[in-house]
Coordinates of C-alpha atoms and ligand atoms in Angstrom, one line a residue:
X1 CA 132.8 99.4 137.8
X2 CA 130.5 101.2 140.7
X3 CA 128.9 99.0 143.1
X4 CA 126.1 100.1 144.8
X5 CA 126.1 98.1 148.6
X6 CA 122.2 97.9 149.5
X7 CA 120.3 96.0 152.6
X8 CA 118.4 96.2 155.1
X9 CA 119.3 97.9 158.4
X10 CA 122.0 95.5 160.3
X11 CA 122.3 93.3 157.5
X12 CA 126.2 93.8 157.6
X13 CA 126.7 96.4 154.8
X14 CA 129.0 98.3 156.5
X15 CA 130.7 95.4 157.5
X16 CA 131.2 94.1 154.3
X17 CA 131.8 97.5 152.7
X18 CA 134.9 97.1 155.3
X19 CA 136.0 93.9 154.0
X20 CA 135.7 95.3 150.2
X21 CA 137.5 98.5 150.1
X22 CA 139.9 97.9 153.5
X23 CA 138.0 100.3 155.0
X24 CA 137.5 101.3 158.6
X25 CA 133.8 102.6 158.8
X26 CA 132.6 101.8 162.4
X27 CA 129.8 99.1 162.1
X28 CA 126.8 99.9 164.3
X29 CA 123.1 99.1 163.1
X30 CA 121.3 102.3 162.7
X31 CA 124.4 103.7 162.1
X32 CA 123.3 107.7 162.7
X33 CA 125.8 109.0 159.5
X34 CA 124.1 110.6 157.1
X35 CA 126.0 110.5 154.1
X36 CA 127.3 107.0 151.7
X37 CA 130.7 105.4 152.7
X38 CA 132.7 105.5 149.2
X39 CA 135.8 103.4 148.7
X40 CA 137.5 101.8 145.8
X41 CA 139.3 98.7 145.3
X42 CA 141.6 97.2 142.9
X43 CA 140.5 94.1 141.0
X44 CA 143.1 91.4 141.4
X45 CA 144.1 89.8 138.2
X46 CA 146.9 87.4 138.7
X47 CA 148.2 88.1 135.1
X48 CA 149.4 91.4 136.0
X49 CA 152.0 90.1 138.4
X50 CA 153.3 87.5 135.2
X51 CA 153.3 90.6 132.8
X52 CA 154.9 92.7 135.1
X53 CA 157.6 90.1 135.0
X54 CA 158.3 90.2 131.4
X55 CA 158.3 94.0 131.3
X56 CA 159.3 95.6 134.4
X57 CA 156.9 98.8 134.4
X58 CA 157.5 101.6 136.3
X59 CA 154.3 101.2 138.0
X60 CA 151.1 98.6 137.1
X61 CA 147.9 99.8 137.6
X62 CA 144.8 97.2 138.0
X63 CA 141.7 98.2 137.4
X64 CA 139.6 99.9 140.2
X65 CA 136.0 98.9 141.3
X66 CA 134.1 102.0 143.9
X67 CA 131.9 100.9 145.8
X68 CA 128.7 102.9 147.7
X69 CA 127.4 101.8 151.2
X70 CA 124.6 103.6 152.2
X71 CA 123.3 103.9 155.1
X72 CA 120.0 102.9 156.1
X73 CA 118.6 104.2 159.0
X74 CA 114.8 104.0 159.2
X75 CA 112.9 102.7 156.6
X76 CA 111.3 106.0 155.8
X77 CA 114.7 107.4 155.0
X78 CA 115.4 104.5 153.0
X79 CA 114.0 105.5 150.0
X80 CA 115.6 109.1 150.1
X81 CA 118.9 107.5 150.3
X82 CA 118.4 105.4 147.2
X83 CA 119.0 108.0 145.4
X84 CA 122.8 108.0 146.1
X85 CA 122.9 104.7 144.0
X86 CA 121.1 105.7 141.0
X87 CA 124.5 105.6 139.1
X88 CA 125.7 102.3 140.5
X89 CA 126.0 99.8 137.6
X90 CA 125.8 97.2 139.9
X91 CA 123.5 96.4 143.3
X92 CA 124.8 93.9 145.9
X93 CA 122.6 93.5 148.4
X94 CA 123.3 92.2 151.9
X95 CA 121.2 89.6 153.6
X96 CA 121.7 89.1 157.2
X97 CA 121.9 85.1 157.4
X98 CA 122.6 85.8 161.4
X99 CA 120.4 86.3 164.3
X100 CA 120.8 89.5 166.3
X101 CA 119.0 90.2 169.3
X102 CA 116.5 93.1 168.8
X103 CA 115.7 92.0 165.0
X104 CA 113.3 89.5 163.9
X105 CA 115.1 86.0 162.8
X106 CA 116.7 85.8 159.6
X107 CA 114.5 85.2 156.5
X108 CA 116.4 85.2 153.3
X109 CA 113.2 85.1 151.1
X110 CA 111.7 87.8 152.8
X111 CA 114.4 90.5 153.0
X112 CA 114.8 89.6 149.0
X113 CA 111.0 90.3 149.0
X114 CA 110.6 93.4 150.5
X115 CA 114.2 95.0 148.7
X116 CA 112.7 93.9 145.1
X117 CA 109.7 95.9 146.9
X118 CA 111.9 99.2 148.0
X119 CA 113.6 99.1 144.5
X120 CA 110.3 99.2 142.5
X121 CA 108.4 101.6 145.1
X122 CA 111.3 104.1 143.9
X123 CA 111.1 103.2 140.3
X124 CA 107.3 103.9 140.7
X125 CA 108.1 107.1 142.0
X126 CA 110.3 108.0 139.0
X127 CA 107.7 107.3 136.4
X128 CA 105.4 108.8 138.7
X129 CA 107.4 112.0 138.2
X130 CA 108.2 111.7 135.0
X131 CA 104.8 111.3 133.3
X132 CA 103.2 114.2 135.1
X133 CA 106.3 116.6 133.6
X134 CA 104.6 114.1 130.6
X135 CA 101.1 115.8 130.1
X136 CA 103.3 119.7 129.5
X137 CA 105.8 118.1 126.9
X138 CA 102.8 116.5 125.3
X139 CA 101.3 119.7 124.5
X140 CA 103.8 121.1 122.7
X141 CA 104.4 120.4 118.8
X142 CA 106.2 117.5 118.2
X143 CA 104.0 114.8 120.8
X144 CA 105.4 112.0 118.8
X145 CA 108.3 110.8 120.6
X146 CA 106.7 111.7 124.0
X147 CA 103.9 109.8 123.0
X148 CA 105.8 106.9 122.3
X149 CA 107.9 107.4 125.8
X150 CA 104.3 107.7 127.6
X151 CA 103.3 104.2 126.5
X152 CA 106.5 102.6 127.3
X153 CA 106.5 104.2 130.9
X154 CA 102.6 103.3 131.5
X155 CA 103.4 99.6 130.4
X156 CA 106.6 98.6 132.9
X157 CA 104.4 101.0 135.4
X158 CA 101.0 98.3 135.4
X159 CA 104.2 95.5 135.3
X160 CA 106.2 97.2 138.1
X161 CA 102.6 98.0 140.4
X162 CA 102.1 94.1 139.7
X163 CA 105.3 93.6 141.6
X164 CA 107.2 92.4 138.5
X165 CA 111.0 94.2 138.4
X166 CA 111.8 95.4 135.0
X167 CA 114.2 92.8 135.3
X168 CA 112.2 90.5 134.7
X169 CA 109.8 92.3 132.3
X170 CA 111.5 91.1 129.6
X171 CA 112.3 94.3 127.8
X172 CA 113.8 94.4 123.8
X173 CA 117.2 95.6 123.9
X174 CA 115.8 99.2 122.3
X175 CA 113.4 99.7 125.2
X176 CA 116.1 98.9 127.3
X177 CA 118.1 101.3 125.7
X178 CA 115.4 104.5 125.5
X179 CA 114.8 103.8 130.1
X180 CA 118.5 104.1 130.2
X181 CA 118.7 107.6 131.5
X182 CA 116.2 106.9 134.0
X183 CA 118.6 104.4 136.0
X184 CA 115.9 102.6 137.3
X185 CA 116.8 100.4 140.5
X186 CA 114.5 97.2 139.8
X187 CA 116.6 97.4 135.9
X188 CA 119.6 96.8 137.6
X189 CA 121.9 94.0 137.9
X190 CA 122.2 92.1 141.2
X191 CA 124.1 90.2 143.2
X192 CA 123.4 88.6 146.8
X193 CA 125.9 88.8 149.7
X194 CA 124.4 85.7 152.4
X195 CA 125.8 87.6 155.3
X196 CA 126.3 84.0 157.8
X197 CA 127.6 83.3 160.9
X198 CA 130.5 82.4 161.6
X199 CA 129.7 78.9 162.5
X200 CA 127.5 78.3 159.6
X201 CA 130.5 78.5 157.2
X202 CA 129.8 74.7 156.2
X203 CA 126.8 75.7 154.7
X204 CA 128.1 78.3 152.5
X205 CA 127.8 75.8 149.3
X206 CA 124.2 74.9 149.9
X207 CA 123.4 78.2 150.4
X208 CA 124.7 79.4 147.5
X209 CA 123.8 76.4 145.4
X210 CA 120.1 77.0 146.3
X211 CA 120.1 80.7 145.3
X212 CA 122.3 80.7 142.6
X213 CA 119.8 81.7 140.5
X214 CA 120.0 85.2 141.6
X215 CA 123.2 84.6 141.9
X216 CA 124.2 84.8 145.2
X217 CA 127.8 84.2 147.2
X218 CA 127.0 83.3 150.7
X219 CA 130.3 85.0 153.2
X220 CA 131.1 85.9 156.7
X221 CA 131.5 89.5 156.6
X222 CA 132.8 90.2 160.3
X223 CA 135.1 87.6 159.5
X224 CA 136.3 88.6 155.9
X225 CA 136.6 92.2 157.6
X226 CA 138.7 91.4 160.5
X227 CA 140.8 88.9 157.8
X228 CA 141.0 92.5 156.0
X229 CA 143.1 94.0 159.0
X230 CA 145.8 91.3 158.6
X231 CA 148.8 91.4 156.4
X232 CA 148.5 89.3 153.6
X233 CA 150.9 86.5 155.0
X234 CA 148.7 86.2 158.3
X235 CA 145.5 86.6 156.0
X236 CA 146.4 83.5 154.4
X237 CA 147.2 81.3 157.5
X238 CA 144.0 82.2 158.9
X239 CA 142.4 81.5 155.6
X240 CA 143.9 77.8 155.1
X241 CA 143.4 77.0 158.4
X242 CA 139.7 77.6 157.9
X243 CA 139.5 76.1 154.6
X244 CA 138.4 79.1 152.5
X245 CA 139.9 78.9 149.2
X246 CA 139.4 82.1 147.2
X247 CA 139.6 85.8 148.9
X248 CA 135.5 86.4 148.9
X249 CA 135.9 89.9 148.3
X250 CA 137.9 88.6 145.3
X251 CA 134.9 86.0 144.3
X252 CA 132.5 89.3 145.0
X253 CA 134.1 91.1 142.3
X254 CA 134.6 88.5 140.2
X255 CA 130.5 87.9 140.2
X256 CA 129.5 90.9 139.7
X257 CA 132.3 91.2 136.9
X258 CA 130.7 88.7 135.1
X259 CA 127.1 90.1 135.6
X260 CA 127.8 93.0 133.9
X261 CA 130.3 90.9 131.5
X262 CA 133.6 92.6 132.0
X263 CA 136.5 91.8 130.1
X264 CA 140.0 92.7 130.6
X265 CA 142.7 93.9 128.2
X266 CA 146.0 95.6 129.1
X267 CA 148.4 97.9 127.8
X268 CA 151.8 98.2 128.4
X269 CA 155.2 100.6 128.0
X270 CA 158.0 101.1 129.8
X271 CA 156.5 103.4 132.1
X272 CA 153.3 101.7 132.9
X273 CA 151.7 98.5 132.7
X274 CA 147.6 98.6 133.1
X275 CA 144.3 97.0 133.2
X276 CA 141.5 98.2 131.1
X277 CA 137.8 96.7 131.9
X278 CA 135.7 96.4 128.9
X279 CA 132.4 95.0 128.4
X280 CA 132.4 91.8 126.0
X281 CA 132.1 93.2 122.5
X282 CA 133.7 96.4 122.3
X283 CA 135.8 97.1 119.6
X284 CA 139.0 98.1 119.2
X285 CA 138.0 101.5 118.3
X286 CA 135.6 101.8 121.7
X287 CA 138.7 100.6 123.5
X288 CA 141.1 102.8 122.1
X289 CA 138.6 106.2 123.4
X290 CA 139.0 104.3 126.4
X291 CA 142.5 104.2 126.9
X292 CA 142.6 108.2 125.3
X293 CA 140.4 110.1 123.3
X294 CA 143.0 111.0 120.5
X295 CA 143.5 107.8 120.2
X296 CA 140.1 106.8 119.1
X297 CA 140.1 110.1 116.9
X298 CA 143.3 109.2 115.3
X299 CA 142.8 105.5 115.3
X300 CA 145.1 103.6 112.9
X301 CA 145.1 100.1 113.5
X302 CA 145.8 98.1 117.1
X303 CA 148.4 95.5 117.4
X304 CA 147.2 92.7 119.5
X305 CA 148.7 89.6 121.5
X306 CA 146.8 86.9 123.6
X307 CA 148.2 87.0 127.0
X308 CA 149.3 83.7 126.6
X309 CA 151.0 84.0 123.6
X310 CA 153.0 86.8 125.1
X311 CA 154.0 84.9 127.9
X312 CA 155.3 82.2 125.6
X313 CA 156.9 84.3 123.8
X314 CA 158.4 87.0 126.5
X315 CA 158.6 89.9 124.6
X316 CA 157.1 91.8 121.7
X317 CA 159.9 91.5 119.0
X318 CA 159.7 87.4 119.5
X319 CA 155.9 87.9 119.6
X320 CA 156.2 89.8 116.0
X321 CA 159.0 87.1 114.8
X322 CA 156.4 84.9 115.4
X323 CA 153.4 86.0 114.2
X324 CA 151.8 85.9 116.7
X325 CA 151.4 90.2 117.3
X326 CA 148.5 90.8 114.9
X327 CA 147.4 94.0 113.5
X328 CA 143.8 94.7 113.7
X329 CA 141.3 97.3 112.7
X330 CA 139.3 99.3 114.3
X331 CA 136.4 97.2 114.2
X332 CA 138.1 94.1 116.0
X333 CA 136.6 92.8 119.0
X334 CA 138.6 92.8 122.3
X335 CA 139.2 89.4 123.8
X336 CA 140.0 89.2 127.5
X337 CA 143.7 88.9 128.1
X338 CA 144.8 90.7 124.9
X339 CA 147.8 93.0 125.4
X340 CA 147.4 95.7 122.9
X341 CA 149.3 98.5 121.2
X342 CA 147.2 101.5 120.0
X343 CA 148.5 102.8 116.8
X344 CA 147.3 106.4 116.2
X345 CA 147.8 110.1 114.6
X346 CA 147.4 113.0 116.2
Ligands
GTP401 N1 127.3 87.7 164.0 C1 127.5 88.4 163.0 N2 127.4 89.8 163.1 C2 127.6 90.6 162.1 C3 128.1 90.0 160.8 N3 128.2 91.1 160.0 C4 127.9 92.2 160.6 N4 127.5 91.9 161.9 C5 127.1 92.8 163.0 O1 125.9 93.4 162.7 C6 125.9 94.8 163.1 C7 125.6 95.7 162.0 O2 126.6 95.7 161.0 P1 126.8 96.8 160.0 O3 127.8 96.3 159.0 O4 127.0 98.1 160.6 O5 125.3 96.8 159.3 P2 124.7 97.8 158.3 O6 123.9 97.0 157.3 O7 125.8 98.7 157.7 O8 123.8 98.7 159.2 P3 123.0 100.1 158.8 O9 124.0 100.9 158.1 O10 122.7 100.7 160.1 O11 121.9 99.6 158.0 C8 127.3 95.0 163.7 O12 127.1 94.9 165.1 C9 128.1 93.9 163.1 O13 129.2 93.6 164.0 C10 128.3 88.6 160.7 O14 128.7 88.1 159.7 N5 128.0 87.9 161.8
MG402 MG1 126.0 100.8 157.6

């Protein structure tokens, strides 16, 4: 999964960028670099820990989410910079919920407003761009399927110009599908980081309650970053004492997991234990192509646990006494938590 970090200037991107990937990116507003922070993180999935457990792998590896923060500077560069996220499956966008001095107060409606305004300004430009290469590819032979891609682009542009996000245009899966390459912004899913002060922390619940529709998480990023420094043991003091439950970088990716509906499944042998992320509905097949592409060319059937099961059972040969290991085909749907064994030829 790719995250794309977007805000205003000062909203706290860097800041939370920090708090994501452990990073140390100094955090300045108008910060003068010039090029994205990158950084990954590894998605924390308690159930790792238990099958590592039962199997004692060489090494477990969890599934990785990257993460781009980029940098705004001036509004004018702004747009040039969007660019940089264009592959992002994801956008989470910071709002500052804290007053600075030298920045107007915080409006949480407003920066929303005029990022749903930066994001379709740069999808204009796209179809802007794209329907004047248009008029040459329409003069060739074959002006059917340009025809058709014409009419598509000139409808979400008169939707987009009347400050509607494609989004919310309510586009047919196959529409969808053909705007694909043009990884438009406004078509993207998004998540909202409330950026709060650190003495606002009661409110996080209301705040997020009253723009959940977005959905939103409402954190303290300086806080969660400097809670980042700390070993985990000191972490968690700090945490309990101030009443935060969850890791918020670990309810950030868990959000944004679910936007795009990530699943889960792992594989396991005695070398390595890992975490696959899936969308919801890919097949057994899909998966396999995932895991390596001779398996999905030689594909012969999957054997497939729940996690649970496995843990009931503690190892594969009860599991298969059982019944509980099932074999599937290639066109069985992945469930999150399955453990699965690829079967394949080469
Ligand atoms: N009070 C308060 N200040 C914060 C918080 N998060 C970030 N800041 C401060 O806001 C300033 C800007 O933070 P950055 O994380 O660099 O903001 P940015 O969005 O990356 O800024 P640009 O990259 O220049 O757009 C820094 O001085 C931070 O210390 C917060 O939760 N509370
Ligand atoms: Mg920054």
């Amino acid at each position: 999964m790719k995250v794309g970090i977007i805000g205003l200037p000062g909203s706290g991107k860097t800041t939370i960028f920090n708090a994501l990937t452990g990073g140390k990116v100094k955090t300045i507003r108008y910060s003068p670099s010039l090029s994205p922070n990158v950084g990954v993180s590894k998605v924390n999935d308690e159930r790792l820990s238990v099958l590592e457990e039962i199997f004692h792998p060489q090494k477990t590896t969890a599934s990785e989410v990257s993460y781009v923060d980029v940098p705004s500077l001036t509004s004018d560069r702004w747009t040039q910079f969007l660019g940089y996220i264009a592959t992002v499956d994801v956008l989470l966008q910071v709002i500052r919920r804290f007053e600075e001095s030298g920045l107007p107060p915080a409006d949480v409606r407003k920066d929303i407003k005029a990022m749903d305004c930066e994001l379709m300004l740069s999808d204009l430009a796209t179809i802007e761009k794209r329907l004047e290469h248009l008029e040459k590819d329409l003069k060739g032979k074959e002006r059917e399927p340009y025809l058709r891609e014409k009419d598509l682009l000139l409808r979400i542009k008169s939707d987009l110009e009347a400050s509607t996000p494609l989004t919310e245009q309510g586009l047919s899966p196959d529409e969808a599908q053909r705007l694909s390459d043009y990884q438009f912004l406004s078509a993207k899913p998004r998540l909202l980081v409330l950026n709060v002060e650190e003495s606002d922390m009661s409110k996080v619940p209301s705040l997020e309650r009253e723009f959940s529709s977005y959905p939103a998480v409402a954190i303290c990023g300086k806080l969660e970053m400097e809670l980042g420094e700390l070993s985990e043991v000191e972490a968690e003091e700090f945490r309990s004492a101030l009443g935060l439950s969850e890791r918020a970088v670990d309810h950030i990716v868990q959000l944004s997991r679910r936007l795009l509906k990530l699943i889960s499944f792992f594989t396991v042998n005695a070398n390595e234990l890992k975490a696959w992320s899936i969308q919801e509905g890919t097949t057994a097949l899909k998966a396999a192509g995932k895991v390596h592409s001779d398996m999905e060319k030689g594909f012969i059937r999957a054997e497939v646990i729940t996690f649970e099961h496995l843990v009931k059972c503690g190892s594969f040969p009860s599991a298969r006494s059982r019944g509980l290991l099932h074999a599937q085909g290639k066109d069985y749907v992945l469930q999150d938590g399955d453990v699965v064994n690829f079967l394949f030829h080469v």
